[in-house]
């Protein structure tokens, strides 16, 4: 069996765990920089996997894995929106906030990635920084993490972010050259 197929099987083996993590996060959404429960959950899961955790800015989380060499940063946002969820799913939000942008999914995907990276740590060449960012929706989280030095020690050579897009078929990875979905600007149309 090739390594690629082995890793796909390992990912499939943790599918239910990823779904459980996503549903737990979905039930308890938090907004902005007030992510105490979400951050505690992520830190607990990473600790259980054997990661050393660094808190970076308010509620931001950083974990590293690998060896000396090039550094890849993988980022997931953690905050929800101040929106009441209007469905009857068994894991529906238990407060007046909602993970209506998929950040619960992003967190669960990065936790799943962290687990696979730990499992295949011996095969890593270079370092991977796992970054869980607060306040993406309020536009302050990325700025705070950058100011706190998330791109250094070691220096990040490239970065990717998890995001779900409803118009793209499941199982598709979307990428392009240069930056993508990298800015937020407020504007008015008259």
PDB file of C-alpha atoms in Angstrom:
ATOM      1  CA  UNK A   1       0.000   0.000   0.000  1.00  0.00           C
ATOM      2  CA  UNK A   2       1.312   3.437  -0.907  1.00  0.00           C
ATOM      3  CA  UNK A   3       1.713   6.080   1.810  1.00  0.00           C
ATOM      4  CA  UNK A   4      -0.991   8.226   0.189  1.00  0.00           C
ATOM      5  CA  UNK A   5      -3.550   5.413   0.449  1.00  0.00           C
ATOM      6  CA  UNK A   6      -2.445   4.672   4.007  1.00  0.00           C
ATOM      7  CA  UNK A   7      -2.990   8.301   5.043  1.00  0.00           C
ATOM      8  CA  UNK A   8      -6.414   8.366   3.335  1.00  0.00           C
ATOM      9  CA  UNK A   9      -7.389   5.277   5.328  1.00  0.00           C
ATOM     10  CA  UNK A  10      -6.094   6.862   8.541  1.00  0.00           C
ATOM     11  CA  UNK A  11      -8.178   9.977   7.809  1.00  0.00           C
ATOM     12  CA  UNK A  12     -11.257   7.857   7.164  1.00  0.00           C
ATOM     13  CA  UNK A  13     -10.645   6.077  10.487  1.00  0.00           C
ATOM     14  CA  UNK A  14     -11.007   9.372  12.410  1.00  0.00           C
ATOM     15  CA  UNK A  15     -14.007  10.660  10.435  1.00  0.00           C
ATOM     16  CA  UNK A  16     -16.485  10.074  13.284  1.00  0.00           C
ATOM     17  CA  UNK A  17     -14.177  11.835  15.758  1.00  0.00           C
ATOM     18  CA  UNK A  18     -13.960  14.846  13.441  1.00  0.00           C
ATOM     19  CA  UNK A  19     -17.758  14.918  13.119  1.00  0.00           C
ATOM     20  CA  UNK A  20     -18.180  14.666  16.915  1.00  0.00           C
ATOM     21  CA  UNK A  21     -15.723  17.541  17.434  1.00  0.00           C
ATOM     22  CA  UNK A  22     -17.521  19.678  14.878  1.00  0.00           C
ATOM     23  CA  UNK A  23     -20.922  19.021  16.434  1.00  0.00           C
ATOM     24  CA  UNK A  24     -19.686  19.834  19.946  1.00  0.00           C
ATOM     25  CA  UNK A  25     -18.195  23.125  18.741  1.00  0.00           C
ATOM     26  CA  UNK A  26     -21.383  23.837  16.782  1.00  0.00           C
ATOM     27  CA  UNK A  27     -23.510  23.493  19.939  1.00  0.00           C
ATOM     28  CA  UNK A  28     -21.467  26.043  21.883  1.00  0.00           C
ATOM     29  CA  UNK A  29     -20.577  28.895  19.511  1.00  0.00           C
ATOM     30  CA  UNK A  30     -18.738  31.948  20.821  1.00  0.00           C
ATOM     31  CA  UNK A  31     -17.986  35.240  19.119  1.00  0.00           C
ATOM     32  CA  UNK A  32     -15.059  37.592  18.648  1.00  0.00           C
ATOM     33  CA  UNK A  33     -12.288  37.284  21.184  1.00  0.00           C
ATOM     34  CA  UNK A  34     -14.528  35.718  23.829  1.00  0.00           C
ATOM     35  CA  UNK A  35     -13.807  32.089  22.988  1.00  0.00           C
ATOM     36  CA  UNK A  36     -13.074  30.602  26.415  1.00  0.00           C
ATOM     37  CA  UNK A  37     -14.994  27.357  25.906  1.00  0.00           C
ATOM     38  CA  UNK A  38     -13.876  26.893  22.290  1.00  0.00           C
ATOM     39  CA  UNK A  39     -10.216  27.585  23.133  1.00  0.00           C
ATOM     40  CA  UNK A  40     -10.331  25.237  26.118  1.00  0.00           C
ATOM     41  CA  UNK A  41     -11.792  22.486  23.922  1.00  0.00           C
ATOM     42  CA  UNK A  42      -9.114  22.931  21.235  1.00  0.00           C
ATOM     43  CA  UNK A  43      -6.316  23.042  23.823  1.00  0.00           C
ATOM     44  CA  UNK A  44      -7.649  19.879  25.498  1.00  0.00           C
ATOM     45  CA  UNK A  45      -7.795  17.992  22.192  1.00  0.00           C
ATOM     46  CA  UNK A  46      -4.294  19.111  21.169  1.00  0.00           C
ATOM     47  CA  UNK A  47      -2.901  18.209  24.618  1.00  0.00           C
ATOM     48  CA  UNK A  48      -4.470  14.747  24.381  1.00  0.00           C
ATOM     49  CA  UNK A  49      -2.615  14.309  21.074  1.00  0.00           C
ATOM     50  CA  UNK A  50       0.681  15.262  22.729  1.00  0.00           C
ATOM     51  CA  UNK A  51       1.101  18.805  21.415  1.00  0.00           C
ATOM     52  CA  UNK A  52       2.662  21.637  23.367  1.00  0.00           C
ATOM     53  CA  UNK A  53       0.321  24.589  23.105  1.00  0.00           C
ATOM     54  CA  UNK A  54       1.147  28.257  22.943  1.00  0.00           C
ATOM     55  CA  UNK A  55      -1.539  30.854  23.541  1.00  0.00           C
ATOM     56  CA  UNK A  56      -1.056  33.720  21.155  1.00  0.00           C
ATOM     57  CA  UNK A  57      -3.093  36.917  21.613  1.00  0.00           C
ATOM     58  CA  UNK A  58      -6.460  36.567  23.353  1.00  0.00           C
ATOM     59  CA  UNK A  59      -7.847  33.047  22.761  1.00  0.00           C
ATOM     60  CA  UNK A  60      -5.534  32.303  19.825  1.00  0.00           C
ATOM     61  CA  UNK A  61      -3.811  28.914  19.840  1.00  0.00           C
ATOM     62  CA  UNK A  62      -0.577  27.784  18.212  1.00  0.00           C
ATOM     63  CA  UNK A  63       0.873  24.275  18.128  1.00  0.00           C
ATOM     64  CA  UNK A  64       3.956  23.157  16.179  1.00  0.00           C
ATOM     65  CA  UNK A  65       5.113  19.829  14.839  1.00  0.00           C
ATOM     66  CA  UNK A  66       8.061  18.733  12.745  1.00  0.00           C
ATOM     67  CA  UNK A  67      11.747  19.375  12.291  1.00  0.00           C
ATOM     68  CA  UNK A  68      14.033  22.173  11.185  1.00  0.00           C
ATOM     69  CA  UNK A  69      13.383  23.222   7.611  1.00  0.00           C
ATOM     70  CA  UNK A  70      10.678  25.042   5.701  1.00  0.00           C
ATOM     71  CA  UNK A  71       7.605  26.017   7.708  1.00  0.00           C
ATOM     72  CA  UNK A  72       3.989  25.656   6.649  1.00  0.00           C
ATOM     73  CA  UNK A  73       1.253  27.442   8.605  1.00  0.00           C
ATOM     74  CA  UNK A  74      -2.248  25.929   8.558  1.00  0.00           C
ATOM     75  CA  UNK A  75      -4.965  28.182   9.972  1.00  0.00           C
ATOM     76  CA  UNK A  76      -8.547  27.701  11.093  1.00  0.00           C
ATOM     77  CA  UNK A  77     -10.812  30.435  12.414  1.00  0.00           C
ATOM     78  CA  UNK A  78     -12.829  29.769  15.569  1.00  0.00           C
ATOM     79  CA  UNK A  79     -15.457  32.466  16.090  1.00  0.00           C
ATOM     80  CA  UNK A  80     -19.164  32.326  15.318  1.00  0.00           C
ATOM     81  CA  UNK A  81     -21.679  35.012  14.407  1.00  0.00           C
ATOM     82  CA  UNK A  82     -24.347  36.705  16.560  1.00  0.00           C
ATOM     83  CA  UNK A  83     -27.116  34.837  14.729  1.00  0.00           C
ATOM     84  CA  UNK A  84     -29.781  32.568  16.181  1.00  0.00           C
ATOM     85  CA  UNK A  85     -29.810  29.149  14.561  1.00  0.00           C
ATOM     86  CA  UNK A  86     -33.268  28.176  13.281  1.00  0.00           C
ATOM     87  CA  UNK A  87     -33.239  24.417  12.772  1.00  0.00           C
ATOM     88  CA  UNK A  88     -33.966  21.354  14.835  1.00  0.00           C
ATOM     89  CA  UNK A  89     -30.699  19.449  14.494  1.00  0.00           C
ATOM     90  CA  UNK A  90     -29.724  17.453  17.595  1.00  0.00           C
ATOM     91  CA  UNK A  91     -26.506  19.515  17.802  1.00  0.00           C
ATOM     92  CA  UNK A  92     -28.209  22.909  17.314  1.00  0.00           C
ATOM     93  CA  UNK A  93     -26.606  25.941  18.966  1.00  0.00           C
ATOM     94  CA  UNK A  94     -27.484  26.246  22.652  1.00  0.00           C
ATOM     95  CA  UNK A  95     -27.175  30.055  22.718  1.00  0.00           C
ATOM     96  CA  UNK A  96     -27.921  33.108  20.570  1.00  0.00           C
ATOM     97  CA  UNK A  97     -24.860  32.646  18.356  1.00  0.00           C
ATOM     98  CA  UNK A  98     -24.325  30.374  15.389  1.00  0.00           C
ATOM     99  CA  UNK A  99     -21.541  28.776  13.388  1.00  0.00           C
ATOM    100  CA  UNK A 100     -23.226  29.887  10.188  1.00  0.00           C
ATOM    101  CA  UNK A 101     -19.931  30.455   8.349  1.00  0.00           C
ATOM    102  CA  UNK A 102     -18.508  26.999   8.958  1.00  0.00           C
ATOM    103  CA  UNK A 103     -15.821  27.860  11.491  1.00  0.00           C
ATOM    104  CA  UNK A 104     -16.895  24.837  13.553  1.00  0.00           C
ATOM    105  CA  UNK A 105     -15.985  22.749  10.524  1.00  0.00           C
ATOM    106  CA  UNK A 106     -12.657  24.540  10.112  1.00  0.00           C
ATOM    107  CA  UNK A 107     -11.704  23.809  13.733  1.00  0.00           C
ATOM    108  CA  UNK A 108     -12.697  20.149  13.414  1.00  0.00           C
ATOM    109  CA  UNK A 109     -10.742  19.778  10.160  1.00  0.00           C
ATOM    110  CA  UNK A 110      -7.606  21.287  11.701  1.00  0.00           C
ATOM    111  CA  UNK A 111      -7.920  19.068  14.777  1.00  0.00           C
ATOM    112  CA  UNK A 112      -8.197  16.083  12.420  1.00  0.00           C
ATOM    113  CA  UNK A 113      -5.126  17.317  10.544  1.00  0.00           C
ATOM    114  CA  UNK A 114      -3.260  17.680  13.848  1.00  0.00           C
ATOM    115  CA  UNK A 115      -4.077  14.070  14.703  1.00  0.00           C
ATOM    116  CA  UNK A 116      -2.855  12.794  11.325  1.00  0.00           C
ATOM    117  CA  UNK A 117       0.310  14.913  11.509  1.00  0.00           C
ATOM    118  CA  UNK A 118       1.060  13.430  14.927  1.00  0.00           C
ATOM    119  CA  UNK A 119       0.492   9.931  13.551  1.00  0.00           C
ATOM    120  CA  UNK A 120       2.881  10.565  10.632  1.00  0.00           C
ATOM    121  CA  UNK A 121       5.295  12.866  12.452  1.00  0.00           C
ATOM    122  CA  UNK A 122       8.305  10.725  11.488  1.00  0.00           C
ATOM    123  CA  UNK A 123       7.599  11.457   7.806  1.00  0.00           C
ATOM    124  CA  UNK A 124       7.491  15.252   8.157  1.00  0.00           C
ATOM    125  CA  UNK A 125      10.134  17.332   6.477  1.00  0.00           C
ATOM    126  CA  UNK A 126      10.125  20.795   8.011  1.00  0.00           C
ATOM    127  CA  UNK A 127       7.701  22.316  10.506  1.00  0.00           C
ATOM    128  CA  UNK A 128       3.929  22.719  10.490  1.00  0.00           C
ATOM    129  CA  UNK A 129       2.345  25.451  12.592  1.00  0.00           C
ATOM    130  CA  UNK A 130      -1.279  24.779  13.496  1.00  0.00           C
ATOM    131  CA  UNK A 131      -3.023  28.087  14.138  1.00  0.00           C
ATOM    132  CA  UNK A 132      -6.506  28.480  15.603  1.00  0.00           C
ATOM    133  CA  UNK A 133      -7.495  32.124  15.112  1.00  0.00           C
ATOM    134  CA  UNK A 134     -10.067  34.099  17.117  1.00  0.00           C
ATOM    135  CA  UNK A 135     -12.199  36.956  15.797  1.00  0.00           C
ATOM    136  CA  UNK A 136     -12.055  36.425  12.055  1.00  0.00           C
ATOM    137  CA  UNK A 137     -15.540  37.905  11.760  1.00  0.00           C
ATOM    138  CA  UNK A 138     -14.596  41.027  13.746  1.00  0.00           C
ATOM    139  CA  UNK A 139     -11.439  41.570  11.671  1.00  0.00           C
ATOM    140  CA  UNK A 140      -9.104  41.839  14.706  1.00  0.00           C
ATOM    141  CA  UNK A 141      -7.927  38.240  15.203  1.00  0.00           C
ATOM    142  CA  UNK A 142      -5.489  37.965  12.297  1.00  0.00           C
ATOM    143  CA  UNK A 143      -4.019  41.396  13.028  1.00  0.00           C
ATOM    144  CA  UNK A 144      -3.490  40.487  16.693  1.00  0.00           C
ATOM    145  CA  UNK A 145      -1.861  37.166  15.820  1.00  0.00           C
ATOM    146  CA  UNK A 146       0.443  38.801  13.283  1.00  0.00           C
ATOM    147  CA  UNK A 147       1.400  41.475  15.807  1.00  0.00           C
ATOM    148  CA  UNK A 148       2.095  38.723  18.382  1.00  0.00           C
ATOM    149  CA  UNK A 149       4.554  37.080  15.959  1.00  0.00           C
ATOM    150  CA  UNK A 150       2.668  34.043  14.643  1.00  0.00           C
ATOM    151  CA  UNK A 151       4.743  34.152  11.450  1.00  0.00           C
ATOM    152  CA  UNK A 152       8.074  33.874  13.293  1.00  0.00           C
ATOM    153  CA  UNK A 153       9.958  31.355  15.473  1.00  0.00           C
ATOM    154  CA  UNK A 154      10.250  29.628  13.083  1.00  0.00           C
ATOM    155  CA  UNK A 155       9.593  31.930  10.148  1.00  0.00           C
ATOM    156  CA  UNK A 156       6.618  30.824   8.037  1.00  0.00           C
ATOM    157  CA  UNK A 157       7.464  30.107   4.397  1.00  0.00           C
ATOM    158  CA  UNK A 158       3.906  29.528   3.235  1.00  0.00           C
ATOM    159  CA  UNK A 159       0.438  29.300   4.702  1.00  0.00           C
ATOM    160  CA  UNK A 160      -2.945  27.822   3.951  1.00  0.00           C
ATOM    161  CA  UNK A 161      -6.325  28.271   5.582  1.00  0.00           C
ATOM    162  CA  UNK A 162      -9.200  25.856   5.900  1.00  0.00           C
ATOM    163  CA  UNK A 163     -12.480  27.109   4.527  1.00  0.00           C
ATOM    164  CA  UNK A 164     -15.664  25.457   3.365  1.00  0.00           C
ATOM    165  CA  UNK A 165     -17.496  26.804   0.317  1.00  0.00           C
ATOM    166  CA  UNK A 166     -21.018  25.581  -0.351  1.00  0.00           C
ATOM    167  CA  UNK A 167     -20.767  25.954  -4.138  1.00  0.00           C
ATOM    168  CA  UNK A 168     -17.784  23.621  -4.508  1.00  0.00           C
ATOM    169  CA  UNK A 169     -18.319  19.846  -4.701  1.00  0.00           C
ATOM    170  CA  UNK A 170     -17.353  17.847  -1.602  1.00  0.00           C
ATOM    171  CA  UNK A 171     -13.819  16.483  -1.763  1.00  0.00           C
ATOM    172  CA  UNK A 172     -12.557  19.307  -3.989  1.00  0.00           C
ATOM    173  CA  UNK A 173      -9.547  21.369  -2.986  1.00  0.00           C
ATOM    174  CA  UNK A 174      -9.598  24.884  -4.368  1.00  0.00           C
ATOM    175  CA  UNK A 175      -6.330  26.781  -4.758  1.00  0.00           C
ATOM    176  CA  UNK A 176      -4.736  29.447  -6.870  1.00  0.00           C
ATOM    177  CA  UNK A 177      -1.528  31.371  -7.190  1.00  0.00           C
ATOM    178  CA  UNK A 178      -0.997  34.303  -4.882  1.00  0.00           C
ATOM    179  CA  UNK A 179      -3.485  35.292  -2.217  1.00  0.00           C
ATOM    180  CA  UNK A 180      -7.066  34.110  -2.043  1.00  0.00           C
ATOM    181  CA  UNK A 181      -9.829  35.352   0.262  1.00  0.00           C
ATOM    182  CA  UNK A 182      -7.167  37.380   2.044  1.00  0.00           C
ATOM    183  CA  UNK A 183      -8.778  40.691   2.808  1.00  0.00           C
ATOM    184  CA  UNK A 184     -11.729  42.397   4.377  1.00  0.00           C
ATOM    185  CA  UNK A 185     -12.923  45.821   3.406  1.00  0.00           C
ATOM    186  CA  UNK A 186     -16.025  47.711   4.425  1.00  0.00           C
ATOM    187  CA  UNK A 187     -17.793  49.685   1.702  1.00  0.00           C
ATOM    188  CA  UNK A 188     -21.156  51.243   0.887  1.00  0.00           C
ATOM    189  CA  UNK A 189     -23.099  51.118  -2.356  1.00  0.00           C
ATOM    190  CA  UNK A 190     -25.438  54.017  -3.140  1.00  0.00           C
TER     191      UNK A 190
END
